[in-house]
Coordinates of C-alpha atoms and ligand atoms in Angstrom, one line a residue:
M9 CA 22.8 4.2 -65.4
D10 CA 24.7 2.4 -62.8
P11 CA 23.7 -1.3 -63.4
L12 CA 23.2 -1.8 -59.7
A13 CA 21.1 1.2 -59.1
I14 CA 17.7 0.9 -57.3
R15 CA 15.1 1.2 -60.0
R16 CA 11.8 0.5 -58.3
I17 CA 10.7 1.5 -54.8
V18 CA 7.6 0.5 -53.2
V19 CA 6.2 2.6 -50.2
V20 CA 3.8 0.4 -48.1
G21 CA 1.3 2.8 -46.4
G22 CA -0.2 6.1 -47.2
G23 CA -0.3 7.8 -43.7
T24 CA 1.9 10.7 -42.9
A25 CA 5.0 8.6 -43.1
G26 CA 4.1 7.1 -46.4
W27 CA 3.3 10.3 -48.2
M28 CA 6.3 12.1 -46.7
A29 CA 8.5 9.3 -48.1
A30 CA 6.9 9.3 -51.4
A31 CA 7.0 13.1 -51.8
A32 CA 10.6 13.4 -50.6
L33 CA 12.0 10.4 -52.6
S34 CA 10.1 11.5 -55.9
H35 CA 11.6 15.0 -55.4
M36 CA 15.2 13.8 -54.7
L37 CA 15.6 10.7 -57.0
T38 CA 15.6 10.6 -60.8
G39 CA 15.1 7.5 -62.9
V40 CA 13.4 5.6 -60.0
E41 CA 9.8 4.4 -60.2
I42 CA 7.9 4.7 -57.1
D43 CA 4.6 2.9 -56.1
L44 CA 2.7 3.6 -53.0
V45 CA 0.0 1.2 -51.7
E46 CA -2.6 2.2 -49.1
S47 CA -5.8 0.7 -47.8
E48 CA -8.7 2.9 -47.1
A49 CA -10.4 0.0 -45.3
I50 CA -7.4 -0.1 -42.9
G51 CA -7.2 3.6 -42.7
T52 CA -4.4 5.7 -41.0
V53 CA -3.8 6.6 -37.3
G54 CA -5.4 9.9 -38.0
V55 CA -3.5 11.9 -35.5
G56 CA -0.2 13.8 -35.6
E57 CA -1.0 17.5 -35.6
A58 CA 1.8 19.2 -33.8
T59 CA 5.4 19.6 -35.1
I60 CA 8.7 20.9 -34.2
P61 CA 10.8 23.5 -36.2
H62 CA 12.7 21.1 -38.3
I63 CA 9.5 20.7 -40.4
L64 CA 10.3 23.9 -42.1
Y65 CA 13.4 22.3 -43.6
F66 CA 11.5 19.4 -44.9
N67 CA 8.9 21.6 -46.5
R68 CA 11.7 23.9 -48.0
L69 CA 13.5 20.8 -49.3
L70 CA 10.3 19.9 -51.3
G71 CA 10.0 23.5 -52.5
I72 CA 6.8 23.9 -50.6
D73 CA 5.4 27.6 -50.5
E74 CA 4.7 28.3 -46.7
A75 CA 1.4 30.3 -47.3
E76 CA 0.1 27.6 -49.6
F77 CA 0.9 24.8 -47.2
I78 CA -0.8 26.9 -44.3
R79 CA -4.0 27.3 -46.4
Q80 CA -4.2 23.7 -47.6
T81 CA -3.5 22.0 -44.2
G82 CA -5.5 24.4 -42.0
A83 CA -2.3 25.1 -40.1
T84 CA -1.4 27.6 -37.2
F85 CA 1.9 28.5 -36.1
K86 CA 3.5 27.0 -33.0
L87 CA 6.0 28.7 -30.7
G88 CA 6.4 25.8 -28.2
I89 CA 4.4 23.8 -25.6
E90 CA 2.9 25.0 -22.5
F91 CA 3.1 22.3 -19.7
V92 CA 0.5 22.4 -17.0
D93 CA 0.7 20.5 -13.6
W94 CA 3.7 18.5 -14.5
G95 CA 6.3 19.2 -11.8
R96 CA 3.5 19.8 -9.2
I97 CA -0.2 20.5 -9.6
G98 CA -0.7 24.2 -10.1
D99 CA 2.7 24.5 -11.9
R100 CA 2.8 26.0 -15.4
Y101 CA 5.7 26.5 -17.6
F102 CA 6.5 27.0 -21.4
H103 CA 9.0 25.0 -23.6
P104 CA 9.8 27.5 -26.3
F105 CA 11.5 26.9 -29.6
G106 CA 14.3 29.2 -30.0
T107 CA 16.7 30.3 -27.3
Y108 CA 16.7 32.3 -24.0
G109 CA 18.3 35.6 -23.8
Q110 CA 21.7 35.6 -25.4
E111 CA 25.1 34.1 -24.9
M112 CA 27.5 36.3 -22.9
E113 CA 31.3 35.9 -22.4
G114 CA 31.1 32.7 -24.5
L115 CA 28.7 31.1 -21.9
H116 CA 25.1 30.0 -22.2
F117 CA 22.8 32.7 -20.9
H118 CA 21.2 30.4 -18.2
H119 CA 24.4 30.3 -16.1
F120 CA 24.1 34.1 -15.7
W121 CA 20.4 33.8 -15.1
Y122 CA 21.1 31.3 -12.3
R123 CA 23.7 33.7 -10.8
Q124 CA 21.2 36.6 -10.8
T125 CA 18.6 34.4 -9.3
R126 CA 20.9 33.4 -6.6
L127 CA 21.6 37.1 -5.9
G128 CA 17.9 37.6 -5.7
H129 CA 17.5 40.0 -8.7
A130 CA 16.3 37.7 -11.6
L131 CA 13.2 38.2 -13.6
P132 CA 11.2 34.9 -14.5
L133 CA 13.1 32.9 -17.1
D134 CA 10.3 33.3 -19.6
R135 CA 10.9 37.0 -19.6
F136 CA 14.0 36.1 -21.6
S137 CA 12.2 33.9 -24.2
I138 CA 10.6 35.9 -27.1
G139 CA 8.7 32.6 -28.0
A140 CA 7.3 32.2 -24.5
Q141 CA 6.3 36.0 -24.3
A142 CA 4.7 36.0 -27.8
A143 CA 2.8 32.8 -27.0
A144 CA 1.4 34.1 -23.8
A145 CA 0.3 37.3 -25.6
G146 CA -1.1 35.3 -28.7
R147 CA 1.2 37.0 -31.0
F148 CA 3.4 35.7 -33.8
Q149 CA 6.0 36.9 -36.3
R150 CA 8.5 35.1 -38.3
P151 CA 12.1 35.1 -37.0
D152 CA 14.3 37.9 -38.5
Q153 CA 17.8 36.4 -38.9
A154 CA 18.8 39.5 -41.0
R155 CA 18.8 41.7 -37.9
P156 CA 21.7 40.2 -35.7
G157 CA 21.2 41.1 -32.1
S158 CA 17.4 41.6 -32.5
P159 CA 15.4 39.3 -30.2
L160 CA 13.4 38.2 -33.3
G161 CA 16.7 36.4 -34.3
T162 CA 16.2 34.1 -31.3
L163 CA 12.6 33.0 -32.2
N164 CA 11.9 29.7 -33.8
Y165 CA 8.6 28.1 -34.9
A166 CA 6.8 25.0 -36.1
Y167 CA 3.2 24.2 -37.2
Q168 CA 0.1 22.7 -35.8
F169 CA -1.9 21.3 -38.9
D170 CA -4.6 18.8 -39.9
A171 CA -2.6 15.5 -40.4
G172 CA -5.1 14.2 -43.0
R173 CA -4.8 17.4 -45.1
Y174 CA -1.1 17.4 -44.8
A175 CA -1.0 13.8 -46.2
R176 CA -3.3 14.8 -49.0
F177 CA -1.2 17.9 -49.7
L178 CA 2.0 15.7 -50.0
R179 CA 0.1 13.0 -52.0
E180 CA -0.9 15.8 -54.7
R181 CA 2.8 16.7 -55.0
A182 CA 4.1 13.1 -55.1
E183 CA 1.6 12.1 -57.6
A184 CA 2.5 15.2 -59.8
R185 CA 6.1 13.8 -59.7
G186 CA 5.1 10.4 -61.0
V187 CA 4.4 8.3 -57.9
R188 CA 1.7 5.6 -58.6
R189 CA -0.8 5.1 -55.9
S190 CA -2.5 1.6 -55.5
E191 CA -5.6 1.1 -53.3
G192 CA -6.0 -2.2 -51.7
R193 CA -5.0 -4.4 -48.8
I194 CA -1.7 -6.3 -49.0
T195 CA -2.4 -10.0 -48.0
T196 CA 0.9 -11.6 -49.1
V197 CA 4.5 -10.6 -49.0
R198 CA 6.8 -12.5 -51.5
R199 CA 10.4 -13.0 -50.5
A200 CA 13.5 -14.2 -52.3
A201 CA 14.5 -17.6 -51.1
E202 CA 18.2 -17.0 -51.1
T203 CA 18.5 -13.6 -49.6
G204 CA 15.3 -13.2 -47.7
H205 CA 14.7 -9.8 -49.4
V206 CA 11.3 -8.8 -50.1
E207 CA 10.5 -9.0 -53.8
A208 CA 6.9 -8.0 -54.1
V209 CA 3.7 -7.2 -52.1
V210 CA 0.6 -8.8 -53.2
L211 CA -2.9 -7.1 -52.9
E212 CA -6.1 -8.9 -52.1
D213 CA -7.2 -8.7 -55.7
G214 CA -4.0 -10.4 -56.8
R215 CA -2.2 -7.4 -58.1
A216 CA 1.6 -7.6 -57.4
L217 CA 3.9 -4.8 -56.9
G218 CA 7.7 -5.6 -57.1
G219 CA 10.6 -3.5 -56.1
D220 CA 14.3 -3.4 -55.3
L221 CA 13.7 -1.3 -52.1
F222 CA 10.7 -1.3 -49.8
I223 CA 9.7 1.5 -47.4
D224 CA 7.5 0.2 -44.6
C225 CA 5.2 2.9 -43.5
S226 CA 2.4 0.4 -42.5
G227 CA 2.1 2.0 -39.0
F228 CA 2.2 0.1 -35.8
R229 CA 1.6 -3.3 -37.5
G230 CA 5.0 -3.1 -39.2
L231 CA 3.7 -5.4 -42.0
L232 CA 7.2 -5.9 -43.7
I233 CA 9.7 -5.1 -40.9
D234 CA 8.1 -7.0 -38.3
Q235 CA 5.3 -9.2 -39.6
T236 CA 7.5 -10.4 -42.5
L237 CA 11.2 -9.9 -41.5
A238 CA 10.7 -10.2 -37.6
A239 CA 13.1 -7.3 -37.0
G240 CA 12.2 -7.3 -33.3
F241 CA 11.0 -4.6 -30.9
E242 CA 12.7 -3.1 -28.0
D243 CA 10.1 -2.2 -25.4
W244 CA 10.5 1.0 -23.4
S245 CA 7.2 1.0 -21.6
H246 CA 8.9 0.7 -18.2
W247 CA 10.0 4.2 -18.7
L248 CA 7.1 5.5 -20.7
P249 CA 4.2 3.6 -19.5
C250 CA 1.4 5.5 -21.3
D251 CA -0.1 3.0 -23.9
R252 CA -3.3 4.4 -25.1
A253 CA -4.8 7.6 -26.3
V254 CA -8.2 8.9 -27.3
A255 CA -8.4 11.8 -29.6
R256 CA -11.3 14.0 -30.5
A257 CA -11.6 17.2 -32.3
C258 CA -13.8 20.1 -31.0
A259 CA -15.1 23.4 -32.2
R260 CA -12.9 26.4 -31.8
V261 CA -14.0 28.9 -29.2
D262 CA -11.4 31.5 -29.4
A263 CA -8.6 32.8 -31.7
P264 CA -6.2 29.9 -32.0
M265 CA -3.1 30.2 -29.7
P266 CA 0.2 29.9 -31.2
Y267 CA 1.2 26.9 -29.0
T268 CA 0.2 23.4 -28.0
R269 CA -0.8 22.7 -24.4
A270 CA -0.1 19.5 -22.5
T271 CA -1.8 19.1 -19.2
A272 CA -0.8 16.4 -16.9
V273 CA -3.6 14.5 -15.1
A274 CA -3.7 11.6 -12.6
A275 CA -3.5 8.8 -15.4
G276 CA -1.6 10.5 -18.1
W277 CA -1.9 13.8 -19.8
R278 CA -4.1 15.7 -22.2
W279 CA -3.2 17.7 -25.4
R280 CA -4.8 20.5 -26.8
I281 CA -3.7 21.7 -30.3
P282 CA -5.5 24.8 -31.9
L283 CA -5.9 24.6 -35.6
Q284 CA -7.4 27.2 -37.9
A285 CA -10.8 25.7 -38.1
R286 CA -11.0 23.5 -35.0
T287 CA -9.1 22.3 -31.9
G288 CA -7.4 18.9 -31.7
N289 CA -7.6 17.3 -28.3
G290 CA -6.4 14.0 -26.9
F291 CA -5.8 12.1 -23.7
V292 CA -2.7 9.9 -23.5
Y293 CA -3.0 7.4 -20.6
C294 CA -1.7 4.3 -19.0
S295 CA -4.3 1.4 -19.2
H296 CA -3.0 0.1 -15.9
Y297 CA -4.5 3.0 -14.2
C298 CA -7.3 4.1 -16.4
D299 CA -9.9 2.4 -18.8
D300 CA -11.0 3.7 -22.2
E301 CA -14.5 4.8 -20.8
A302 CA -12.9 6.8 -17.9
A303 CA -10.5 8.3 -20.5
L304 CA -13.1 9.4 -22.8
R305 CA -15.1 11.1 -20.0
S306 CA -12.0 12.8 -18.7
L307 CA -11.3 14.1 -22.3
D308 CA -14.9 15.2 -23.0
A309 CA -15.0 17.0 -19.6
A310 CA -12.0 19.1 -20.7
L311 CA -13.1 20.0 -24.2
D312 CA -13.7 23.8 -24.6
G313 CA -16.0 23.5 -27.6
E314 CA -18.6 21.2 -29.1
P315 CA -17.2 17.8 -30.2
L316 CA -16.7 17.6 -33.9
S317 CA -15.7 14.0 -34.3
N318 CA -16.2 10.6 -32.8
P319 CA -13.5 9.5 -30.3
N320 CA -10.6 7.8 -31.9
V321 CA -8.9 5.3 -29.5
L322 CA -5.4 4.3 -30.2
R323 CA -3.1 1.6 -28.6
F324 CA 0.6 1.7 -28.7
K325 CA 3.7 0.6 -26.9
A326 CA 6.7 3.0 -26.5
G327 CA 9.9 1.5 -28.2
L328 CA 12.0 0.9 -31.1
R329 CA 12.4 -1.7 -33.8
R330 CA 15.7 -3.6 -33.2
K331 CA 16.5 -2.9 -36.8
A332 CA 14.6 -0.1 -38.6
W333 CA 16.4 -1.2 -41.8
D334 CA 16.6 -4.9 -42.4
R335 CA 17.7 -6.3 -45.8
N336 CA 15.9 -4.3 -48.4
V337 CA 13.3 -2.9 -46.1
V338 CA 13.4 0.5 -44.4
A339 CA 10.7 1.2 -41.8
L340 CA 9.6 4.8 -41.2
G341 CA 7.1 6.3 -38.9
L342 CA 5.1 4.1 -36.5
A343 CA 6.6 1.0 -38.3
A344 CA 10.0 2.0 -37.0
G345 CA 9.1 2.9 -33.4
F346 CA 7.0 5.1 -31.3
L347 CA 7.6 7.6 -28.6
E348 CA 4.6 9.0 -27.2
P349 CA 3.5 12.5 -28.6
L350 CA 4.4 14.6 -25.6
E351 CA 7.1 16.6 -27.5
S352 CA 5.6 16.2 -30.9
T353 CA 8.5 14.3 -32.3
S354 CA 7.2 11.5 -34.5
I355 CA 6.8 13.5 -37.7
H356 CA 10.3 14.7 -37.2
L357 CA 11.6 11.2 -36.8
I358 CA 10.0 10.4 -40.0
Q359 CA 11.6 13.2 -41.6
S360 CA 15.1 12.4 -40.3
G361 CA 14.7 8.7 -41.2
I362 CA 14.2 9.9 -44.9
A363 CA 17.2 12.2 -44.6
R364 CA 19.4 9.4 -43.3
L365 CA 18.1 7.1 -46.0
L366 CA 19.1 9.5 -48.6
T367 CA 22.5 9.9 -47.0
N368 CA 23.0 6.1 -47.0
F369 CA 21.0 5.5 -50.0
P370 CA 21.8 1.9 -51.1
D371 CA 22.3 0.3 -54.5
R372 CA 21.1 -3.3 -54.9
C373 CA 24.1 -4.7 -53.3
F374 CA 22.5 -3.3 -49.9
N375 CA 25.8 -2.8 -48.2
Q376 CA 25.6 -4.2 -44.6
H377 CA 27.9 -1.5 -43.2
D378 CA 25.6 1.2 -44.5
I379 CA 22.6 -0.5 -43.0
D380 CA 24.2 -1.0 -39.7
Y381 CA 25.3 2.6 -39.7
Y382 CA 21.7 3.6 -40.4
N383 CA 20.5 1.5 -37.6
R384 CA 23.0 2.9 -35.1
R385 CA 22.2 6.4 -35.9
T386 CA 18.5 5.7 -35.7
R387 CA 19.0 4.1 -32.2
I388 CA 20.9 7.1 -31.0
E389 CA 18.4 9.6 -32.1
Y390 CA 15.3 7.7 -30.6
E391 CA 17.3 7.2 -27.4
Q392 CA 18.1 10.9 -27.1
V393 CA 14.4 11.8 -27.7
R394 CA 13.3 9.0 -25.3
D395 CA 15.5 10.4 -22.5
F396 CA 14.0 14.0 -23.0
I397 CA 10.5 12.6 -22.8
I398 CA 11.2 10.5 -19.8
L399 CA 12.4 13.6 -18.0
H400 CA 8.9 15.0 -18.1
Y401 CA 7.7 12.1 -16.3
A402 CA 10.5 11.7 -13.8
A403 CA 11.0 15.2 -12.7
T404 CA 8.0 15.5 -10.7
T405 CA 7.0 15.6 -7.1
R406 CA 3.4 14.6 -7.8
D407 CA 2.2 11.7 -5.6
D408 CA -1.5 12.0 -6.3
S409 CA -1.9 8.8 -8.3
S410 CA -0.1 5.5 -9.0
L411 CA 1.3 6.6 -12.4
W412 CA 3.1 9.5 -10.9
R413 CA 4.4 7.6 -7.9
H414 CA 5.8 5.0 -10.4
C415 CA 7.2 7.8 -12.5
R416 CA 9.0 9.7 -9.8
T417 CA 10.7 6.6 -8.3
M418 CA 11.5 4.6 -11.5
A419 CA 15.1 3.8 -12.4
L420 CA 16.1 6.0 -15.3
P421 CA 18.3 5.2 -18.3
A422 CA 21.9 5.9 -17.3
S423 CA 22.3 8.5 -20.0
L424 CA 19.3 10.6 -18.5
A425 CA 20.4 10.0 -14.9
E426 CA 24.0 11.3 -15.7
R427 CA 22.5 14.3 -17.6
I428 CA 20.4 15.3 -14.6
A429 CA 23.2 14.7 -12.1
I430 CA 25.5 17.0 -14.0
F431 CA 22.9 19.7 -14.3
R432 CA 22.0 19.5 -10.5
E433 CA 25.7 20.1 -9.7
N434 CA 26.7 23.0 -11.8
G435 CA 24.0 23.7 -14.5
R436 CA 26.0 22.4 -17.4
L437 CA 24.0 21.0 -20.2
Y438 CA 25.8 19.1 -22.8
R439 CA 24.4 18.7 -26.4
H440 CA 25.5 15.4 -27.6
D441 CA 26.3 14.9 -31.3
N442 CA 24.0 17.6 -32.4
E443 CA 21.1 15.9 -30.8
L444 CA 17.5 17.1 -31.5
F445 CA 16.8 18.8 -28.3
S446 CA 19.0 21.8 -27.5
E447 CA 20.2 23.3 -24.1
T448 CA 17.1 25.6 -24.3
S449 CA 14.7 22.5 -24.4
W450 CA 16.6 20.8 -21.4
L451 CA 16.6 24.0 -19.5
A452 CA 13.0 24.7 -20.1
V453 CA 12.0 21.3 -18.7
L454 CA 14.5 21.0 -15.9
H455 CA 13.7 24.4 -14.5
G456 CA 10.1 24.1 -15.3
Q457 CA 9.7 20.9 -13.3
G458 CA 11.6 22.2 -10.3
I459 CA 15.2 20.9 -10.9
A460 CA 17.9 23.5 -10.1
P461 CA 21.6 23.5 -10.0
K462 CA 23.6 23.9 -6.8
R463 CA 26.0 26.2 -8.4
Q464 CA 26.5 27.8 -11.8
H465 CA 29.4 27.9 -14.2
P466 CA 32.5 29.5 -12.4
L467 CA 33.1 31.9 -15.2
A468 CA 29.6 33.4 -14.8
H469 CA 31.0 35.0 -11.6
Q470 CA 33.5 37.0 -13.7
L471 CA 30.9 39.6 -14.8
P472 CA 30.6 42.3 -12.1
E473 CA 27.2 42.2 -10.5
Q474 CA 26.1 45.6 -11.7
E475 CA 27.0 44.9 -15.2
L476 CA 25.1 41.5 -14.9
D477 CA 22.1 43.4 -13.7
R478 CA 22.4 46.1 -16.5
R479 CA 22.6 43.5 -19.3
M480 CA 19.8 41.4 -18.1
A481 CA 17.5 44.4 -17.8
H482 CA 18.5 45.4 -21.3
I483 CA 17.7 42.0 -22.8
A484 CA 14.3 41.9 -20.9
R485 CA 13.4 45.4 -22.2
A486 CA 14.3 44.5 -25.8
M487 CA 12.1 41.4 -25.6
D488 CA 9.2 43.3 -24.2
L489 CA 9.4 45.9 -26.9
T490 CA 9.7 43.4 -29.7
V491 CA 6.7 41.4 -28.4
E492 CA 4.6 44.6 -28.1
R493 CA 5.2 45.4 -31.8
M494 CA 4.4 41.8 -33.0
P495 CA 1.1 41.3 -34.8
S496 CA -1.5 38.9 -33.3
H497 CA -1.3 35.3 -34.4
Q498 CA -4.8 35.5 -35.9
D499 CA -3.9 38.6 -37.9
I500 CA -1.0 36.7 -39.6
L501 CA -3.3 33.8 -40.3
D502 CA -5.9 36.1 -41.7
T503 CA -3.4 37.7 -44.1
I504 CA -2.3 34.4 -45.3
A505 CA -5.8 33.2 -45.8
G506 CA -6.6 36.4 -47.8
G507 CA -3.7 35.1 -50.0
Ligands
LIG8 C1 -2.1 9.3 -29.9 C2 -0.9 9.8 -30.9 C3 -0.7 11.2 -31.0 C4 0.2 11.6 -31.9 N1 0.4 12.9 -32.0 C5 1.5 13.4 -32.7 C6 1.9 14.7 -32.9 O1 1.3 15.6 -32.3 N2 2.9 15.1 -33.6 C7 3.7 14.1 -34.3 O2 4.7 14.4 -35.0 N3 3.4 12.9 -34.3 C8 2.2 12.5 -33.5 N4 1.9 11.1 -33.5 C9 2.5 10.2 -34.4 C10 1.9 10.3 -35.8 O3 0.6 10.3 -35.9 C11 2.6 9.4 -36.7 O4 4.0 9.4 -36.7 C12 2.2 9.7 -38.3 O5 0.8 9.8 -38.4 C13 2.7 8.5 -39.1 O6 2.0 7.5 -39.1 P1 2.2 6.4 -40.0 O7 2.2 6.9 -41.4 O8 3.5 5.7 -39.8 O9 1.1 5.2 -39.8 P2 -0.5 5.2 -40.2 O10 -1.0 6.5 -40.2 O11 -1.0 4.2 -39.2 O12 -0.5 4.8 -41.7 C14 -0.3 3.4 -42.0 C15 -0.7 3.2 -43.5 O13 -0.3 1.7 -43.8 C16 -1.5 1.3 -44.5 N5 -1.5 -0.3 -44.4 C17 -1.3 -0.8 -43.2 N6 -1.3 -2.2 -43.5 C18 -1.8 -2.3 -44.8 C19 -1.9 -3.5 -45.6 N7 -1.9 -4.6 -45.2 N8 -2.2 -3.3 -46.9 C20 -2.2 -1.9 -47.4 N9 -2.0 -0.8 -46.7 C21 -1.7 -1.0 -45.3 C22 -2.6 2.0 -43.9 O14 -3.9 1.9 -44.8 C23 -2.2 3.4 -43.8 O15 -2.2 4.1 -45.0 C24 0.9 10.7 -32.7 C25 0.7 9.3 -32.6 C26 -0.4 8.9 -31.6 C27 -0.6 7.4 -31.5

């Protein structure tokens, strides 16, 4: 074995981040001992139910059987997010996973759709999204990549699940692969005098857990990365002013829909996440404009079933650790940073942090270049997601409350301002560096919140008008037929439950 190899890893925290890290590292690494410490007295944040499609890769990497995962975590399928009252009160649009229509003549579909819109013949954009159509009809089917050209090939999906059950599910897998779990509160962190590296965490009862590499998954407190190493935090709350949430589950009243709903309200927005056995609800708000009691009243008034849990009030600040990796500590999850849950990205950011750590996996020399590279990539990823989330707040004509008046007039990050300006001009959407959100996502939100381009791609004019109409009608018909044949979401869940 490499004499410099990492031999002991300590994961601090047993929330979604801690158990995702422990499950993935124990699956990918051999010859490494892994300890995880968590404190039931401190508990976990207890939310985080909606995901994006990349979670399928994480589960596959770990060899997780999808049906078993769905049974164990009470999961439903998710085809996207329905946004209500964002651009204007009364508006409603769907951000689907997957793509719209199909590329033609080497150009993105939307250039042709905008041309047809200008000609006055276009069907609504959602008619060209199999995800949006299936969601509206309460239907679901897995994508079929084996049939090129079929609209099913353009579908993509994620899950909505019980976060606590997902952590327990991963815990079982991690422990089966040798991860040792310790219960207790860490009260002291020991550091090496010379390097400042963390050497051990010490629990209330005096037990010490030493390691070469520490993964800080201790949540917002950032026990190692912040309270010990003072890595610093970049505050983005001037762009994302919501800083509180109250969450509460309620009884299911209908068959679960295969999508999450995000409804904008005066002081923030509410989520509704349908799971198999219950519905997750939450209200994300800005404490300048709304107090906790008013937030809870507003959430309770919107519940569509009997409350099933006590309200869980959470406080947070949008932003990023200046260094997610410092010395021999890598922060994942809420310890690394937080962007509010509007586009369900936090669990994905944990997953991509784990992937990046594996790519740059250190030995005990802890090469600073690798650490810098990791931090640079982390920042780029968070900034790209941040811009996309800010777009939802900024692209609004709402002026019914102080929050929305602030958002519609706030100065934007230069990167976002440029992206909107380019789109407004000629509809071009550039995906930088294989960033998380694709052209489809940007288009869904820009169009859904009322931003339209002045012109479209010049080459979209090369297709004769009649031919354009013929192709668009053909695509819409194929989508309709496909959705009509899809089973209901509930039928699929019942089949999986029947095992
Ligand atoms: C309002 C809200 C809604 C969200 N919704 C979504 C969503 O829909 N989709 C999504 O992807 N993400 C969502 N998230 C984010 C998601 O919940 C988190 O990314 C995820 O739960 C990971 O949290 P964590 O494991 O980093 O932290 P936590 O769940 O807070 O876990 C921290 C762990 O550290 C342990 N710990 C802390 N201090 C000590 C100590 N001194 N000694 C021992 N143990 C300690 C705790 O016991 C716990 O086990 C949401 C977050 C919020 C705030």
